[in-house]
Amino acid sequence: MRKFSRFVPIKLGLLIVTILLAYMIREHSDFWWLWVLGYLISISMLFRQEHPKSTARNMAEDALHLEMPDHGGEGKSVIVVGGGISGLTAAKYLLKAGCKVKLVEERSIVGGNNDPYLENGEHHSTTVIITLPAQQPHYLQLCREYGLEQTPHEFEDLKGTIAFGDRELNTKMGSGVGGFLKFIYREATMKELFDGFLIFYKFYRQYKLRPESNKSVADVLGKRLANSTVFTHFYMPWVGINTWCRFEDVTTQPAHVFASFIFEYALTLDIRDKTAKYKEDYWSVLDGRLIHKMRDDLLSNDNFSQHLNSKVANVEKDADGQLHVVAESGDRWSCDSVVVATQPAHALPMIDDVAPPILVKELEKWKQMDCYVIFHTDFSDIGNRPWLHVTHKNETTGKNYITNTIKPRMGDLNAKFLITYVYNTENYLDFKANKMDESTIVKLYEPKLPIFNLENSIDRNAVWREIDTECSDVFWTQACRSGLQYHNNGIVSSKRVVRQLLGLDW
Ligand SMILES: Cc1cc2nc3c(=O)[nH]c(=O)nc-3n(C[C@H](O)[C@H](O)[C@H](O)COP(=O)(O)OP(=O)(O)OC[C@H]3O[C@@H](n4cnc5c(N)ncnc54)[C@H](O)[C@@H]3O)c2cc1C
């Protein structure tokens, strides 16, 4: 017999609220029954049990506390390639365990995709804008350890906009499922509402009630819904921009990856870190202070050394089995183990001769996309709003593409800069030429992002546990290994790799 979850009283409470709500709004709207139907469907979804191999379960596993050893690495020398959050985390915990660590980074600063931009001593977010720290417990734990208080975006009372064709769908972000649905209910048509609920339900099922499978976004939605305006002009600019899903990825991005942004971060269903205090459970600024703290902490350790401006070309093993890391400059360093913490496409040519075949095969499954992060001061479209998501038509190719324009600290009405994300070179060129004032661009970042597809993102914890176990001296880690490539994914993956390197399991 199926067991009742301990949330049953809450669910019953919700049911009563729904009935009361129906009673209250019945005279105010022709569509009150649709609103109530949607609410009832949502509640009935909550009654269903989570599948043990679902994405929700993987996310819960990724949030579990991992004890990092303070011994076991004595006498071991390790080279970490790549100084993004993954490489910095690996270096930190290897040092903690007593290893001697050398970090090699090709750029002149560490931070990777989280590029902490400083201007006149003032710090501005660049590529990394938002997170709900309570949903990223490993990230939160590091912030707490370094005494970093969260800085919540103050957008509770401000509506952002999803440009919905020639209308604007104004909604508050971070105001919970109820508030969100209320705004949509008021501003969308009945057909859009119907399609919207259906899409919502299909993604929910894929995220929580089913095992991770090779069903793409398009497979799960079907042709009609995948082409509906509610998907192309609402879900894509809202969710696709955050799961790195361009229109051409709709047939290849697993639906559970797309869905995990909705239910893990946007309309959070389960709080992962139940100890989260005030400010830690709000959408907050991810502004690079963590990178600065980690960098300073590493540099203060006598067992640590770093080589910036050094691009690693290859990792080799000589006839005696000794590992060597070779930089493009010709520098060559020997070590007992290597942790490569770069994007898959950068790691593959470096380690394909020395890594176990199972790892090489997995890395081959990842392709990368061009991402443009425009740091600018063109406020003409966004005005006072904290964020603006838009689906545009490219004037040259005639195809749709999405952008997200955001204030580094959402809610800051006096923000000096804006950030716009746009994917693919042809779309960046179209946006810059036709959708903004190009002369306002202050800085441009061009991060590359690994693309989630149907080969590389299913049952990933089982896959990576097996691969890590096969690795003995050459390891690889990066945020994309564990679902969405957010900070938590980078940190937890590196912790797991460090444990494996020290002879412990995950
Ligand atoms: C536009 C954008 C928005 C984002 N928004 C968020 C967000 O809101 N919240 C969130 O949590 N995350 C966000 N992320 C994701 C987050 O930035 C990444 O998940 C994270 O930075 C990945 O860290 P990493 O260390 O795994 O990889 P990377 O940051 O890619 O670091 C890899 C490092 O390796 C170095 N490297 C590469 N090749 C070599 C070589 N041959 N030799 C030496 N060094 C090399 C690179 O220079 C880089 O420093 C965003 C990313 C982007 C691009």
XYZ file of C-alpha atoms and ligand atoms in Angstrom:
559
model
C 0.000 0.000 0.000
C 1.256 3.501 -0.809
C 2.311 5.478 2.209
C 0.903 8.953 2.844
C 3.589 11.588 2.835
C 3.984 13.839 5.851
C 2.840 16.719 3.646
C -0.692 15.382 3.398
C -2.058 17.921 5.907
C -0.505 20.736 3.849
C -2.022 19.360 0.686
C -5.432 19.078 2.288
C -5.025 22.654 3.448
C -4.285 23.691 -0.128
C -7.402 21.932 -1.298
C -9.528 23.873 1.160
C -7.828 27.107 0.079
C -8.668 26.245 -3.539
C -12.336 25.762 -2.760
C -12.436 29.030 -0.834
C -10.642 30.772 -3.663
C -13.122 29.438 -6.220
C -15.936 30.751 -4.062
C -14.327 34.159 -3.732
C -13.437 34.769 -7.389
C -16.493 33.174 -9.040
C -18.172 36.545 -9.631
C -15.101 38.401 -10.784
C -14.021 36.453 -13.820
C -15.451 34.375 -16.660
C -12.492 32.058 -16.381
C -12.600 31.377 -12.657
C -13.216 27.683 -13.285
C -10.021 27.434 -15.357
C -8.012 29.051 -12.603
C -9.453 26.588 -10.109
C -8.895 23.659 -12.469
C -5.254 24.608 -12.834
C -4.926 24.920 -9.102
C -6.528 21.510 -8.596
C -4.232 19.910 -11.161
C -1.269 21.479 -9.386
C -2.425 20.111 -6.048
C -3.114 16.665 -7.454
C 0.444 16.655 -8.795
C 1.710 17.278 -5.294
C -0.038 14.117 -4.105
C 1.994 11.938 -6.454
C 5.116 10.269 -5.099
C 8.544 11.246 -6.376
C 10.116 8.612 -8.639
C 13.329 7.187 -7.065
C 15.252 7.787 -10.313
C 13.803 11.216 -11.030
C 15.726 14.432 -11.551
C 14.271 15.713 -8.293
C 15.972 12.779 -6.533
C 19.279 13.490 -8.288
C 19.044 17.108 -7.195
C 18.333 16.005 -3.636
C 21.397 13.744 -3.740
C 23.530 16.616 -5.062
C 22.451 18.702 -2.089
C 23.572 16.210 0.566
C 26.375 17.256 2.870
C 29.767 15.759 1.963
C 32.407 15.450 4.649
C 35.767 16.532 3.246
C 38.775 14.790 4.836
C 41.511 16.737 6.619
C 44.188 14.119 6.015
C 45.113 11.392 3.520
C 46.788 13.581 0.895
C 50.153 13.993 2.635
C 53.047 13.504 0.196
C 50.786 13.660 -2.890
C 51.312 16.331 -5.537
C 48.302 17.324 -7.625
C 47.980 19.735 -10.533
C 44.576 21.353 -11.018
C 43.972 22.696 -14.529
C 41.431 25.542 -14.683
C 40.673 28.183 -12.065
C 36.878 28.422 -12.265
C 34.725 27.576 -9.243
C 35.339 23.844 -9.908
C 39.130 24.162 -9.981
C 39.227 26.450 -6.941
C 37.042 24.012 -4.997
C 39.197 21.033 -5.952
C 42.359 22.930 -4.918
C 40.817 23.969 -1.597
C 39.862 20.460 -0.508
C 43.044 18.822 -1.823
C 45.024 21.264 0.315
C 42.781 20.531 3.270
C 43.625 16.825 2.934
C 47.368 17.628 2.955
C 48.200 17.480 -0.794
C 50.643 19.809 -2.492
C 48.632 21.656 -5.158
C 49.553 23.628 -8.262
C 46.778 25.490 -10.110
C 47.290 26.283 -13.799
C 44.929 28.802 -15.389
C 45.101 30.151 -18.919
C 43.719 33.596 -18.093
C 45.265 36.336 -15.980
C 42.605 35.953 -13.255
C 40.810 33.023 -11.659
C 37.013 32.760 -11.658
C 36.257 31.156 -15.022
C 32.731 31.898 -16.163
C 32.110 33.781 -12.938
C 34.202 36.702 -14.088
C 34.378 39.213 -11.242
C 34.490 42.607 -12.941
C 36.009 45.432 -10.940
C 35.738 49.066 -12.019
C 37.220 51.844 -9.889
C 37.363 49.433 -6.970
C 33.627 48.737 -7.286
C 32.492 45.231 -7.887
C 29.865 44.389 -10.528
C 28.333 41.065 -11.422
C 29.101 39.949 -14.900
C 28.237 36.497 -16.141
C 26.762 35.154 -12.954
C 23.679 36.886 -11.724
C 21.201 34.884 -9.755
C 20.805 31.963 -7.478
C 18.643 30.817 -4.643
C 21.389 29.942 -2.143
C 19.145 27.567 -0.179
C 18.907 25.459 -3.355
C 22.679 25.433 -3.758
C 23.777 24.108 -0.346
C 27.432 23.459 -1.234
C 27.727 27.017 -2.522
C 25.947 28.315 0.581
C 28.236 26.336 2.865
C 31.316 27.923 1.256
C 29.816 31.423 1.570
C 29.106 30.816 5.235
C 32.583 29.449 5.814
C 34.104 32.632 4.347
C 31.680 34.864 6.237
C 29.923 36.091 3.088
C 26.407 37.328 3.724
C 23.934 36.883 0.905
C 22.765 39.988 -0.950
C 19.167 39.354 -2.017
C 17.797 40.959 -5.146
C 15.120 43.345 -3.989
C 12.498 42.695 -6.608
C 9.637 41.500 -4.464
C 7.582 44.584 -5.276
C 8.859 45.117 -8.791
C 7.490 43.379 -11.818
C 9.816 42.134 -14.507
C 8.616 41.490 -18.017
C 8.424 38.665 -20.464
C 7.695 40.288 -23.818
C 4.890 38.146 -25.143
C 4.559 38.951 -28.817
C 3.128 42.458 -28.918
C 1.991 42.236 -25.279
C 3.986 42.355 -22.109
C 3.503 39.735 -19.467
C 4.439 41.477 -16.265
C 5.088 39.296 -13.278
C 6.995 39.255 -10.056
C 9.798 36.734 -9.926
C 10.491 34.966 -6.682
C 7.024 35.583 -5.284
C 6.152 31.873 -5.156
C 3.875 29.655 -7.253
C 0.652 31.350 -6.121
C 1.770 34.881 -6.933
C 3.244 33.795 -10.219
C 0.087 32.005 -11.367
C -2.040 34.926 -10.267
C -0.165 37.308 -12.544
C -0.269 34.931 -15.467
C -3.946 34.332 -14.899
C -4.668 38.034 -15.084
C -2.667 38.768 -18.213
C -2.820 35.719 -20.498
C -5.629 34.518 -22.796
C -7.620 31.383 -22.011
C -5.820 29.330 -24.679
C -2.449 30.472 -23.392
C -3.503 29.604 -19.874
C -4.591 26.154 -20.957
C -1.387 25.512 -22.936
C 0.656 27.009 -20.142
C -0.816 24.682 -17.515
C -0.420 21.677 -19.769
C 3.239 22.458 -20.435
C 3.774 23.071 -16.739
C 2.265 19.717 -15.866
C 4.267 17.839 -18.517
C 7.525 19.308 -17.233
C 6.594 18.624 -13.638
C 5.916 14.971 -14.457
C 9.238 14.715 -16.227
C 11.112 16.331 -13.333
C 9.592 14.522 -10.386
C 7.316 11.645 -11.300
C 9.369 9.849 -13.946
C 12.892 8.491 -14.179
C 15.348 10.567 -16.180
C 14.905 9.444 -19.784
C 16.031 10.379 -23.270
C 12.887 12.362 -23.987
C 13.639 15.798 -25.363
C 11.674 18.970 -24.674
C 9.994 18.560 -28.096
C 9.194 14.859 -27.433
C 7.465 15.661 -24.175
C 5.528 18.650 -25.463
C 4.483 17.326 -28.854
C 4.341 19.459 -31.999
C 1.398 21.669 -31.072
C 2.663 22.724 -27.672
C 6.282 23.075 -28.824
C 5.072 25.581 -31.441
C 2.576 27.351 -29.186
C 3.305 31.011 -28.395
C 3.201 30.230 -24.713
C 6.202 27.956 -25.213
C 8.122 30.031 -27.786
C 7.443 33.391 -26.106
C 7.098 32.515 -22.451
C 8.813 29.245 -21.493
C 11.755 29.721 -23.863
C 12.809 33.226 -22.746
C 12.018 32.393 -19.105
C 13.461 28.874 -18.839
C 15.425 28.173 -22.033
C 17.740 31.101 -21.405
C 18.622 29.562 -18.023
C 19.138 25.960 -19.176
C 21.140 27.050 -22.224
C 18.395 25.783 -24.515
C 18.339 27.619 -27.827
C 15.493 27.011 -30.280
C 17.686 24.511 -32.127
C 18.189 22.556 -28.862
C 14.481 21.910 -28.252
C 14.717 18.521 -29.975
C 17.924 17.516 -28.174
C 17.777 18.998 -24.674
C 16.343 16.461 -22.205
C 12.989 17.642 -20.898
C 14.088 16.942 -17.308
C 16.981 19.418 -17.674
C 14.594 22.125 -18.895
C 12.151 21.244 -16.117
C 14.744 21.291 -13.369
C 15.220 25.062 -13.682
C 11.483 25.581 -13.180
C 11.040 23.366 -10.135
C 14.469 23.566 -8.548
C 15.153 27.297 -8.821
C 12.219 29.334 -10.124
C 9.135 27.852 -8.457
C 11.025 25.901 -5.835
C 9.123 22.877 -4.541
C 11.578 21.409 -2.014
C 13.986 23.592 -0.103
C 17.282 21.719 -0.211
C 19.024 23.384 2.703
C 16.510 23.413 5.503
C 18.935 25.356 7.723
C 18.806 28.341 5.362
C 18.184 31.536 7.261
C 16.734 34.896 6.266
C 18.453 36.181 3.093
C 19.733 32.710 2.240
C 16.381 31.659 0.835
C 15.940 34.671 -1.442
C 17.207 35.056 -4.970
C 20.584 36.613 -4.360
C 23.485 38.232 -6.122
C 26.308 35.912 -7.050
C 28.877 38.621 -7.378
C 32.308 37.053 -7.365
C 33.182 37.767 -3.723
C 33.381 34.018 -3.191
C 35.977 33.739 -5.956
C 38.070 36.499 -4.355
C 37.894 34.836 -0.921
C 38.807 31.408 -2.260
C 41.702 32.834 -4.253
C 43.102 34.651 -1.172
C 42.624 31.557 0.990
C 44.546 29.363 -1.476
C 47.355 31.878 -1.847
C 47.869 31.944 1.929
C 48.641 28.191 1.976
C 52.345 27.204 1.716
C 51.431 23.998 -0.111
C 49.816 25.984 -2.937
C 51.280 27.567 -6.046
C 49.602 28.973 -9.146
C 50.512 29.712 -12.746
C 48.251 32.242 -14.405
C 48.451 33.054 -18.128
C 49.418 29.419 -18.714
C 47.340 27.440 -21.168
C 47.732 23.711 -20.717
C 48.215 21.938 -24.036
C 48.530 18.357 -22.919
C 48.728 15.885 -20.068
C 51.260 13.115 -20.758
C 52.555 9.969 -19.130
C 56.169 8.918 -19.688
C 57.481 5.339 -19.974
C 57.784 5.136 -16.165
C 54.149 6.096 -15.745
C 55.030 9.574 -14.438
C 52.408 12.259 -15.201
C 53.439 15.569 -16.790
C 51.326 18.633 -17.462
C 52.601 20.556 -20.475
C 51.714 24.193 -21.117
C 51.597 25.836 -24.548
C 54.507 28.021 -23.408
C 56.644 24.880 -23.088
C 56.511 24.800 -19.258
C 56.302 21.238 -17.993
C 55.375 20.097 -14.497
C 55.346 16.566 -13.009
C 52.817 15.366 -10.463
C 51.146 12.294 -8.972
C 47.606 13.219 -10.085
C 45.835 15.725 -12.318
C 42.385 17.204 -11.867
C 41.248 18.872 -15.074
C 38.509 21.382 -14.226
C 37.773 22.924 -17.610
C 34.813 22.624 -19.945
C 34.522 19.196 -21.609
C 35.523 20.417 -25.068
C 38.681 22.007 -23.600
C 39.516 18.954 -21.480
C 39.152 16.306 -24.184
C 42.211 17.137 -26.350
C 44.274 17.582 -23.176
C 43.653 14.177 -21.654
C 42.417 11.858 -24.392
C 45.733 9.905 -24.375
C 45.953 9.409 -20.604
C 42.389 9.294 -19.254
C 40.434 6.037 -18.955
C 38.450 5.305 -22.168
C 35.151 5.568 -20.271
C 35.941 9.210 -19.395
C 37.129 10.044 -22.922
C 33.947 8.557 -24.366
C 31.793 10.654 -22.054
C 33.667 13.887 -22.801
C 33.148 13.283 -26.521
C 29.399 13.623 -25.961
C 29.620 17.315 -25.035
C 29.569 20.078 -27.635
C 29.747 23.765 -26.767
C 27.842 26.886 -27.701
C 28.822 30.526 -28.084
C 27.370 32.743 -25.440
C 27.594 36.540 -25.434
C 27.261 38.546 -22.246
C 26.903 42.221 -23.107
C 27.651 44.620 -20.289
C 25.972 47.919 -21.307
C 24.029 51.018 -20.302
C 21.100 51.011 -22.744
C 18.128 51.313 -20.352
C 15.620 52.255 -23.076
C 13.787 48.884 -23.043
C 14.142 47.762 -19.453
C 13.400 51.114 -17.777
C 12.693 50.576 -14.088
C 12.116 46.864 -14.396
C 14.523 44.415 -12.755
C 14.659 42.036 -15.696
C 13.345 41.636 -19.233
C 13.108 38.354 -21.155
C 12.368 38.564 -24.874
C 11.944 36.271 -27.887
C 13.238 38.147 -30.954
C 13.221 37.406 -34.648
C 16.649 37.541 -36.268
C 16.340 39.966 -39.190
C 18.860 38.048 -41.292
C 18.020 34.414 -40.587
C 14.306 34.933 -39.854
C 14.627 32.570 -36.877
C 13.614 33.149 -33.267
C 16.154 33.701 -30.506
C 15.956 34.647 -26.850
C 17.603 37.283 -24.704
C 17.585 38.091 -21.031
C 18.431 41.611 -19.893
C 18.971 41.952 -16.219
C 20.190 44.354 -13.568
C 23.176 42.939 -11.664
C 21.279 43.609 -8.484
C 17.652 43.244 -9.474
C 15.543 45.878 -7.829
C 18.333 48.433 -7.873
C 16.589 51.317 -9.610
C 19.845 53.245 -9.801
C 21.795 50.439 -11.433
C 24.636 51.768 -13.564
C 24.968 48.776 -15.835
C 22.835 46.120 -17.465
C 23.738 42.657 -18.654
C 22.169 41.039 -21.695
C 22.678 37.356 -22.486
C 22.367 36.205 -26.071
C 23.410 32.899 -27.645
C 25.037 32.306 -31.068
C 27.110 34.774 -33.055
C 24.413 35.556 -35.648
C 21.981 36.477 -32.873
C 24.528 38.605 -31.034
C 25.159 40.518 -34.281
C 21.417 40.966 -34.878
C 20.804 42.116 -31.297
C 23.650 44.599 -31.289
C 22.741 46.058 -34.688
C 18.946 46.138 -34.423
C 17.755 45.780 -30.830
C 20.029 48.010 -28.769
C 22.204 51.096 -28.918
C 25.588 49.598 -29.706
C 27.483 52.652 -28.453
C 26.404 51.851 -24.870
C 28.394 48.596 -24.709
C 30.961 48.793 -21.896
C 32.379 45.299 -22.033
C 31.687 42.032 -23.783
C 32.233 38.534 -22.405
C 32.212 35.500 -24.622
C 31.935 32.440 -22.382
C 31.484 29.050 -23.992
C 28.903 26.724 -22.523
C 28.644 22.928 -22.725
C 25.357 21.825 -24.284
C 23.100 19.318 -22.527
C 21.844 16.645 -24.895
C 20.152 13.260 -24.876
C 23.480 11.390 -24.651
C 25.180 13.263 -21.826
C 22.585 14.121 -19.226
C 20.631 11.035 -18.221
C 21.063 9.287 -14.878
C 24.178 11.374 -14.535
C 25.041 10.578 -10.925
C 25.175 6.854 -11.711
C 27.229 7.537 -14.857
C 29.742 9.820 -13.125
C 30.089 7.639 -10.052
C 31.188 4.820 -12.339
C 33.580 7.026 -14.315
C 35.194 8.517 -11.199
C 35.724 5.013 -9.841
C 37.625 4.079 -13.027
C 39.953 7.083 -12.682
C 43.166 6.553 -10.745
C 45.426 9.536 -11.468
C 43.681 11.631 -14.154
C 40.339 13.100 -13.109
C 37.917 15.526 -14.700
C 35.288 17.744 -13.165
C 33.161 20.704 -14.246
C 29.787 22.174 -13.318
C 27.947 20.569 -16.265
C 28.537 17.053 -14.904
C 25.704 17.331 -12.460
C 22.581 18.656 -14.164
C 22.264 22.409 -14.520
C 25.660 24.026 -14.684
C 25.287 26.262 -11.686
C 27.712 26.858 -8.859
C 26.420 24.044 -6.679
C 27.028 21.576 -9.499
C 30.621 22.728 -9.887
C 31.331 22.558 -6.154
C 29.668 19.192 -5.443
C 31.303 17.552 -8.486
C 34.739 18.740 -7.387
C 34.178 17.522 -3.834
C 33.269 14.093 -5.179
C 36.364 13.976 -7.388
C 38.635 15.004 -4.507
C 37.155 12.276 -2.307
C 37.717 9.742 -5.097
C 41.299 10.908 -5.593
C 41.906 10.358 -1.879
C 40.598 6.800 -2.114
C 37.156 7.509 -0.651
C 33.930 6.991 -2.523
C 31.473 9.821 -3.206
C 25.957 33.753 -18.982
C 26.080 32.865 -17.802
C 25.213 33.002 -16.721
C 25.315 32.175 -15.612
N 24.458 32.338 -14.562
C 24.622 31.578 -13.447
C 23.827 31.783 -12.301
O 22.965 32.639 -12.309
N 24.024 31.028 -11.199
C 24.985 30.076 -11.162
O 25.150 29.416 -10.116
N 25.738 29.838 -12.246
C 25.587 30.562 -13.380
N 26.356 30.346 -14.481
C 27.168 29.160 -14.517
C 28.458 29.303 -13.806
O 29.132 30.453 -14.213
C 29.240 28.081 -14.174
O 28.526 26.952 -13.838
C 30.518 28.029 -13.424
O 31.218 29.231 -13.534
C 31.311 26.879 -13.996
O 32.504 26.818 -13.301
P 33.609 25.760 -13.690
O 34.762 26.035 -12.824
O 33.029 24.413 -13.635
O 33.988 26.062 -15.226
P 34.530 27.402 -15.881
O 33.975 28.590 -15.212
O 34.323 27.247 -17.343
O 36.099 27.372 -15.566
C 37.027 26.698 -16.350
C 38.387 27.406 -16.221
O 39.351 26.660 -16.953
C 40.195 27.556 -17.638
N 40.794 26.827 -18.758
C 40.159 26.319 -19.854
N 41.026 25.693 -20.661
C 42.240 25.799 -20.066
C 43.545 25.347 -20.401
N 43.784 24.658 -21.537
N 44.569 25.616 -19.553
C 44.364 26.297 -18.394
N 43.140 26.761 -18.027
C 42.092 26.511 -18.853
C 39.256 28.669 -18.066
O 39.965 29.858 -18.377
C 38.388 28.808 -16.806
O 38.952 29.710 -15.880
C 26.296 31.176 -15.593
C 27.180 31.030 -16.679
C 27.087 31.881 -17.771
C 28.057 31.729 -18.905
